[in-house]
Coordinates of C-alpha atoms (C1' of nucleotides) in Angstrom, one line a residue:
Chain A
M13 CA -21.8 28.0 11.6
N14 CA -24.9 30.0 10.9
V15 CA -26.5 33.1 10.3
R16 CA -26.3 34.6 13.9
T17 CA -22.9 34.1 13.8
L18 CA -22.3 34.9 10.1
C19 CA -24.6 38.4 11.1
L20 CA -22.4 39.5 14.7
G21 CA -19.5 39.1 12.1
V22 CA -20.4 41.5 9.7
L23 CA -21.9 44.0 12.4
S24 CA -18.2 43.8 14.1
F25 CA -17.2 45.8 11.2
G26 CA -20.2 48.7 11.8
E27 CA -23.8 48.9 12.5
A28 CA -26.2 48.1 9.8
T29 CA -30.0 46.9 8.7
G30 CA -30.3 43.7 7.3
Y31 CA -31.0 44.8 4.1
E32 CA -27.2 46.3 3.9
I33 CA -26.0 42.9 6.0
K34 CA -27.7 40.9 3.3
K35 CA -26.1 43.2 0.2
E36 CA -23.1 42.9 1.8
I37 CA -23.0 39.1 2.0
E38 CA -23.6 39.2 -1.4
E39 CA -22.0 42.5 -2.9
G40 CA -18.9 41.9 -0.9
P41 CA -15.9 40.3 -1.2
I42 CA -17.2 37.1 1.0
S43 CA -20.2 36.6 -1.3
H44 CA -18.4 33.7 -3.2
F45 CA -18.0 31.8 -0.2
I46 CA -21.0 32.1 1.9
E47 CA -24.8 32.7 1.0
A48 CA -28.0 34.2 3.3
S49 CA -31.4 35.2 2.6
F50 CA -33.4 37.5 4.5
G51 CA -35.5 35.1 5.4
S52 CA -33.1 33.5 7.8
I53 CA -31.7 37.0 8.7
Y54 CA -34.3 39.0 9.9
P55 CA -35.3 36.4 12.1
A56 CA -31.4 35.9 13.1
L57 CA -31.4 40.0 14.4
T58 CA -34.5 39.6 15.9
Q59 CA -33.4 36.7 18.5
L60 CA -29.7 38.1 18.6
L61 CA -31.7 41.5 19.3
G62 CA -33.2 39.4 21.9
E63 CA -30.1 38.2 23.8
G64 CA -28.5 41.0 24.4
L65 CA -26.3 40.5 21.6
L66 CA -27.0 43.5 19.6
T67 CA -28.9 46.9 19.6
V68 CA -31.1 48.7 17.3
R69 CA -31.4 52.1 16.4
A70 CA -34.9 53.0 14.3
E71 CA -34.1 55.4 11.1
E72 CA -37.2 57.1 10.4
Q73 CA -38.4 56.9 6.5
T74 CA -40.9 58.4 4.6
G75 CA -42.5 55.9 2.5
R76 CA -41.0 52.6 2.8
P77 CA -40.4 50.7 6.6
D78 CA -38.9 52.4 9.5
K79 CA -34.6 51.3 9.0
K80 CA -33.6 49.3 12.2
V81 CA -30.0 49.7 12.7
Y82 CA -28.2 47.2 14.5
A83 CA -25.4 47.3 16.6
I84 CA -22.9 44.5 18.2
T85 CA -22.9 44.3 22.0
E86 CA -20.0 43.5 23.6
A87 CA -21.8 40.5 24.1
G88 CA -22.1 40.3 21.0
R89 CA -18.1 40.4 20.6
Q90 CA -17.4 37.9 23.1
A91 CA -20.1 35.3 21.7
L92 CA -18.4 36.2 18.2
A93 CA -14.5 35.3 19.7
R94 CA -16.4 32.1 21.0
A95 CA -17.4 31.2 17.3
L96 CA -14.5 31.9 15.8
S97 CA -12.5 30.4 18.2
V98 CA -14.3 27.2 17.9
V99 CA -12.3 24.7 14.8
P100 CA -14.0 25.7 11.6
A101 CA -15.4 23.0 9.8
R102 CA -14.5 21.7 6.3
D103 CA -15.5 23.7 3.5
K104 CA -18.6 22.5 2.1
Y105 CA -18.3 22.1 -2.2
K106 CA -21.4 21.5 -4.2
S107 CA -21.2 21.1 -8.0
E108 CA -24.0 20.0 -10.4
F109 CA -21.2 21.2 -12.9
L110 CA -18.7 18.6 -12.1
F111 CA -21.4 15.9 -11.9
Q112 CA -23.0 16.3 -15.1
M113 CA -19.9 16.4 -16.6
L114 CA -19.8 13.0 -15.4
F115 CA -21.8 11.5 -17.6
Q116 CA -19.6 13.5 -20.5
Q117 CA -19.9 10.6 -22.4
Y118 CA -23.4 10.4 -23.4
L119 CA -23.8 13.5 -23.2
A120 CA -23.7 15.5 -27.0
P121 CA -20.6 17.6 -27.8
S122 CA -22.5 20.5 -28.0
V123 CA -24.6 19.8 -24.5
V124 CA -21.2 20.0 -22.7
L125 CA -19.5 22.1 -24.7
A126 CA -22.1 24.7 -23.5
S127 CA -22.4 24.2 -20.1
I128 CA -18.3 24.6 -19.8
D129 CA -19.2 27.6 -21.2
K130 CA -21.2 28.5 -18.8
Q131 CA -18.9 27.0 -15.9
L132 CA -16.2 29.7 -17.6
A133 CA -18.6 31.6 -17.8
D134 CA -19.8 31.6 -13.8
L135 CA -16.1 31.4 -12.5
R136 CA -15.2 34.8 -14.5
A137 CA -18.1 37.1 -13.5
D138 CA -17.4 35.8 -9.9
L139 CA -13.4 36.7 -10.9
A140 CA -14.5 39.7 -12.2
H141 CA -16.0 40.2 -8.8
I142 CA -13.4 39.9 -6.9
A143 CA -11.1 42.9 -8.9
T144 CA -14.0 45.3 -8.5
C145 CA -14.2 44.3 -4.6
R146 CA -10.5 45.2 -4.9
L147 CA -10.8 48.4 -6.4
G148 CA -11.8 49.9 -3.2
E149 CA -9.4 49.6 -0.1
L150 CA -10.2 46.0 1.4
P151 CA -9.2 45.0 5.4
Q152 CA -6.7 42.0 6.2
G153 CA -9.3 39.6 6.4
S154 CA -11.3 39.9 3.5
C155 CA -8.2 40.4 1.5
F156 CA -7.1 37.1 1.9
A157 CA -10.5 35.6 1.8
A158 CA -9.9 37.8 -1.8
D159 CA -6.5 36.3 -2.9
Y160 CA -8.1 33.0 -1.9
G161 CA -10.6 33.1 -3.9
Q162 CA -9.4 34.6 -6.8
A163 CA -6.0 31.4 -7.0
V164 CA -8.9 28.7 -6.8
L165 CA -11.2 30.4 -10.1
T166 CA -8.1 31.8 -12.1
A167 CA -7.4 27.7 -11.7
A168 CA -10.2 26.7 -12.8
V169 CA -10.7 29.5 -15.5
A170 CA -6.9 27.6 -16.1
F171 CA -8.1 23.8 -16.1
L172 CA -11.5 24.4 -18.1
E173 CA -10.3 26.5 -21.5
E174 CA -7.5 23.3 -21.4
K175 CA -10.4 21.1 -21.7
R176 CA -12.4 23.3 -23.7
A177 CA -10.2 23.1 -26.6
E178 CA -9.2 19.3 -26.3
V179 CA -13.7 19.1 -26.6
L180 CA -13.6 21.0 -29.4
A181 CA -10.1 19.0 -31.0
R182 CA -12.5 15.6 -30.3
P183 CA -13.6 14.7 -34.3
H184 CA -17.4 14.6 -34.6
I185 CA -18.2 17.7 -34.2
A186 CA -19.9 19.2 -36.4
A187 CA -22.9 19.0 -34.5
A188 CA -25.4 21.3 -33.7
E189 CA -25.1 24.4 -31.4
Chain B
M156 CA -30.1 18.7 -8.4
N157 CA -30.9 16.6 -5.5
V158 CA -30.5 12.4 -4.2
R159 CA -33.3 11.7 -6.2
T160 CA -30.8 12.2 -9.3
L161 CA -27.9 11.3 -8.2
C162 CA -28.4 8.0 -7.0
L163 CA -30.2 7.3 -10.6
G164 CA -26.6 8.5 -11.4
V165 CA -24.4 5.9 -9.6
L166 CA -27.1 3.4 -11.1
S167 CA -26.3 4.5 -14.3
F168 CA -23.2 3.1 -13.9
G169 CA -24.2 -0.3 -12.7
E170 CA -26.5 -2.2 -10.2
A171 CA -25.5 -1.0 -6.2
T172 CA -27.1 -1.1 -2.9
G173 CA -27.9 2.2 -0.9
Y174 CA -24.9 1.2 1.3
E175 CA -23.2 1.1 -2.2
I176 CA -24.2 3.8 -3.0
K177 CA -23.0 5.7 0.2
K178 CA -19.9 4.0 0.3
E179 CA -19.8 5.5 -3.7
I180 CA -20.4 9.0 -2.9
E181 CA -17.7 9.5 0.3
E182 CA -15.3 7.0 -1.4
G183 CA -15.1 7.4 -4.9
P184 CA -13.7 10.4 -6.7
I185 CA -16.4 12.0 -6.6
S186 CA -16.6 12.8 -2.6
H187 CA -15.2 16.2 -3.2
F188 CA -18.1 17.6 -4.5
I189 CA -21.2 15.5 -3.5
E190 CA -22.9 14.9 0.1
A191 CA -25.5 12.7 0.5
S192 CA -26.8 10.5 3.8
F193 CA -28.5 7.1 4.6
G194 CA -31.3 9.3 5.5
S195 CA -31.7 11.0 2.4
I196 CA -30.2 7.1 -0.5
Y197 CA -32.7 4.5 1.5
P198 CA -36.1 6.9 1.3
A199 CA -34.9 8.4 -2.3
L200 CA -34.5 4.5 -3.3
T201 CA -37.9 3.5 -2.6
Q202 CA -39.6 6.6 -3.7
L203 CA -37.7 5.9 -6.8
L204 CA -38.2 2.1 -6.5
G205 CA -42.1 2.3 -6.4
E206 CA -42.4 5.4 -9.7
G207 CA -40.8 2.2 -11.7
L208 CA -37.1 3.9 -12.3
L209 CA -35.2 1.2 -10.4
T210 CA -36.0 -2.5 -10.0
V211 CA -34.6 -4.2 -7.0
R212 CA -33.7 -7.8 -6.6
A213 CA -33.0 -9.1 -2.9
E214 CA -29.9 -11.3 -1.7
E215 CA -30.4 -13.7 0.8
Q216 CA -27.9 -12.9 3.9
T217 CA -27.1 -14.8 6.7
G218 CA -26.8 -12.5 10.1
R219 CA -27.8 -9.4 8.6
P220 CA -30.5 -7.3 6.8
D221 CA -31.0 -9.5 2.8
K222 CA -28.9 -6.8 0.1
K223 CA -31.6 -4.8 -2.1
V224 CA -29.4 -4.3 -5.3
Y225 CA -30.7 -1.8 -7.0
A226 CA -30.7 -1.3 -11.1
I227 CA -31.7 1.4 -13.2
T228 CA -34.8 1.0 -15.5
E229 CA -35.3 2.0 -19.1
A230 CA -38.3 5.2 -18.0
G231 CA -35.1 5.1 -15.0
R232 CA -32.0 6.2 -17.8
Q233 CA -34.4 8.9 -19.3
A234 CA -35.2 10.7 -15.8
L235 CA -32.4 10.8 -15.6
A236 CA -31.1 12.4 -19.0
R237 CA -33.9 15.0 -18.4
A238 CA -32.5 15.7 -14.9
L239 CA -29.2 16.3 -17.0
S240 CA -29.8 18.0 -19.8
V241 CA -31.4 20.7 -17.8
V242 CA -28.9 23.7 -16.7
P243 CA -26.9 22.8 -13.8
A244 CA -27.2 25.4 -10.8
R245 CA -24.3 27.2 -10.2
D246 CA -21.3 25.7 -7.8
K247 CA -22.0 26.0 -3.9
Y248 CA -18.9 26.6 -2.0
K249 CA -18.9 27.0 1.6
S250 CA -16.2 28.1 3.9
E251 CA -16.0 28.2 7.6
F252 CA -12.5 28.2 7.5
L253 CA -12.3 31.7 5.1
F254 CA -15.1 33.5 7.9
Q255 CA -12.9 32.8 10.2
M256 CA -9.6 34.3 8.4
L257 CA -11.6 37.5 8.0
F258 CA -11.1 38.7 11.6
Q259 CA -7.4 37.2 11.4
Q260 CA -6.6 40.3 12.9
Y261 CA -8.6 39.6 16.1
L262 CA -7.3 36.8 16.4
A263 CA -4.2 35.4 17.7
P264 CA -1.4 34.8 15.3
S265 CA -1.3 31.2 16.7
V266 CA -4.8 30.4 16.0
V267 CA -4.5 32.0 12.8
L268 CA -1.7 29.4 11.9
A269 CA -3.3 26.5 13.3
S270 CA -6.5 27.0 11.1
I271 CA -4.4 27.5 8.3
D272 CA -2.2 23.8 9.3
K273 CA -5.8 22.2 9.7
Q274 CA -7.1 23.8 6.2
L275 CA -4.1 22.9 4.5
A276 CA -4.1 19.1 5.9
D277 CA -7.7 18.8 4.5
L278 CA -6.8 20.1 1.2
R279 CA -4.3 17.2 1.4
A280 CA -6.3 14.7 2.8
D281 CA -8.6 15.1 -0.6
L282 CA -5.3 15.6 -3.4
A283 CA -3.8 11.9 -1.6
H284 CA -7.1 10.7 -1.7
I285 CA -8.4 11.7 -5.9
A286 CA -4.7 10.4 -6.1
T287 CA -5.9 7.0 -4.4
C288 CA -8.9 6.8 -6.7
R289 CA -6.8 8.1 -10.0
L290 CA -5.0 4.4 -9.1
G291 CA -7.4 2.2 -11.1
E292 CA -8.9 3.1 -14.4
L293 CA -11.3 5.5 -14.3
P294 CA -14.5 6.7 -16.8
Q295 CA -13.7 10.1 -18.6
G296 CA -15.8 11.7 -16.4
S297 CA -14.6 10.8 -13.6
C298 CA -11.3 12.0 -14.3
F299 CA -12.3 15.0 -16.0
A300 CA -13.7 15.6 -12.0
A301 CA -10.9 14.6 -10.7
D302 CA -8.9 17.0 -13.1
Y303 CA -10.6 19.1 -11.9
G304 CA -10.6 18.8 -8.1
Q305 CA -6.6 18.3 -8.4
A306 CA -6.3 21.3 -10.5
V307 CA -8.2 23.6 -7.8
L308 CA -7.3 22.1 -4.3
T309 CA -3.2 22.2 -5.4
A310 CA -4.0 25.7 -6.1
A311 CA -5.7 26.3 -3.0
V312 CA -2.6 24.7 -1.3
A313 CA 0.0 26.6 -3.3
F314 CA -1.8 29.5 -1.8
L315 CA -1.9 29.0 1.2
E316 CA 1.7 27.5 1.8
E317 CA 2.4 30.8 0.7
K318 CA 0.6 32.7 3.1
R319 CA 1.1 30.3 6.2
A320 CA 5.1 31.3 5.2
E321 CA 3.8 35.7 5.3
V322 CA 2.0 35.2 8.8
L323 CA 5.1 32.8 10.3
A324 CA 6.9 36.0 9.0
R325 CA 5.4 38.6 10.5
P326 CA 7.1 39.8 14.0
H327 CA 5.2 39.0 17.0
I328 CA 4.8 35.2 16.6
A329 CA 6.7 34.6 20.0
A330 CA 3.2 33.0 21.3
A331 CA 1.7 30.3 22.7
E332 CA 1.0 27.4 20.7
Chain C
dT229 C1' -44.8 51.5 -17.9
dG230 C1' -42.4 48.3 -16.1
dA231 C1' -38.5 46.7 -13.3
dT232 C1' -35.2 47.7 -9.7
dG233 C1' -33.3 49.3 -5.5
dC234 C1' -34.5 50.2 -0.5
dA235 C1' -36.5 48.0 3.4
dT236 C1' -38.9 44.8 6.7
dG237 C1' -41.2 40.6 8.2
dT238 C1' -43.8 35.9 8.1
dA239 C1' -45.4 31.2 7.0
dA240 C1' -45.1 27.1 4.1
dT241 C1' -42.0 24.2 2.4
dC242 C1' -37.9 21.4 1.3
dC243 C1' -34.7 19.0 1.9
dG244 C1' -31.4 17.3 3.9
dT245 C1' -29.0 15.1 8.4
dT246 C1' -28.3 13.2 13.3
dA247 C1' -29.8 9.7 16.3
dC248 C1' -32.3 5.5 16.5
dA249 C1' -32.8 1.1 16.1
dT250 C1' -31.5 -3.8 14.6
dG251 C1' -27.2 -7.3 15.0
dA252 C1' -24.4 -10.4 12.8
dT253 C1' -18.7 -10.8 11.9
dT254 C1' -13.9 -9.1 11.8
dC255 C1' -9.9 -7.5 13.1
dA256 C1' -7.1 -5.6 16.3
Chain D
dT170 C1' -13.0 -6.3 24.2
dG171 C1' -14.2 -2.8 21.7
dA172 C1' -14.6 -0.4 17.1
dA173 C1' -15.3 -0.5 12.6
dT174 C1' -18.4 -2.9 8.5
dC175 C1' -22.1 -4.3 6.6
dA176 C1' -26.9 -3.2 6.1
dT177 C1' -31.4 -1.1 6.0
dG178 C1' -34.5 1.2 8.0
dT179 C1' -37.6 5.3 10.7
dA180 C1' -38.4 9.7 12.9
dA181 C1' -37.2 13.6 15.2
dC182 C1' -35.5 17.6 14.6
dG183 C1' -33.3 21.6 12.4
dG184 C1' -31.6 25.5 9.1
dA185 C1' -32.7 27.5 5.2
dT186 C1' -34.8 29.0 0.9
dT187 C1' -39.0 30.3 -1.8
dA188 C1' -42.7 32.8 -1.8
dC189 C1' -45.5 35.5 -0.4
dA190 C1' -47.7 41.0 1.8
dT191 C1' -46.7 45.9 1.7
dG192 C1' -45.6 50.4 -0.7
dC193 C1' -43.1 54.2 -2.6
dA194 C1' -39.0 56.5 -5.6
dT195 C1' -36.6 55.9 -9.5
dC196 C1' -34.5 54.9 -13.6
dA197 C1' -35.0 54.0 -18.6

DNA sequence: TGATGCATGTAATCCGTTACATGATTCA
DNA sequence: TGAATCATGTAACGGATTACATGCATCA
């Protein structure tokens, strides 16, 4: 799955500018399993347009670049359907946190604790973000993704809270902050 | 975190060849949150060696290239410690599966079901893999990572099993296989 | 006054994967 | 016989990020 398909997907829910697509990706309920930067979105949009999978409409604005509102075409929908019919690649999960924890025993307990706390904060922020998204009505698919995220993140939080207590309970903690 | 640090980390547990490092990464308990290919490992090792962070010892073999057994040096341990002291980047999670599920309502129920089943199979395979790793004794850090993975994967499986039943319970399923 | 949001785009750069090259041994 | 395992390495390619360039409006 690439940025092209991603743009097609977002646009299938309604027209939008590149800027709005980026916003949707990082602020919508899909932010926890998808990423994309302007540097990839804008070229993808131009490309898609050239292939007739999108149309544009320029909205004049004063004091800033004209908005380019993109909309998906019938050919675009077909391309999306085709991309969606491909068996999805396996999920990818990368965690520097867990990598760091691999060396727990060589790290100062205060460092371990700080890292766990940071991870907990990140997880809780994601959870809060999903909760915020839920304030509005979510379409079925987004709801599924939100629920999935919530289930997984909640489990991670519960696990870490337990581990945190264990680290705290270990002797030699006195140390620095 | 890059492949360099990863190699340093694996080597901190004992000497190994590039081939063995790769194996450790894809077969060890860390496989679910780390990835690296030969194309990145071998050059990293050469580079690290040039910087004095590793040493090599060649083991002669007949019928195949000599083994190059790498060991971490004191400078290497320091470099690792330095890399480990940097606040880890946020976890990254990418899911084509969830992306596909976003369009659930436009997909045939049989496709949705097939995808959920594939995802379930992947998750269960990861879980089984962790269980296998646990057959041996795991060092503290690896155990932490394995536990974390297990907690999260288990939650995902439970969630999907529930959703799967819901999809199945929906009317109009009769359709194709 | 200075950060943040709106709005688009390009270019340099990075980091890594995939494919290729080589080749013996062992297992099914 | 053909696939998998062991073992190292290079080169091409890709896909995306980061930084840069521009600039007004708004809010604190």
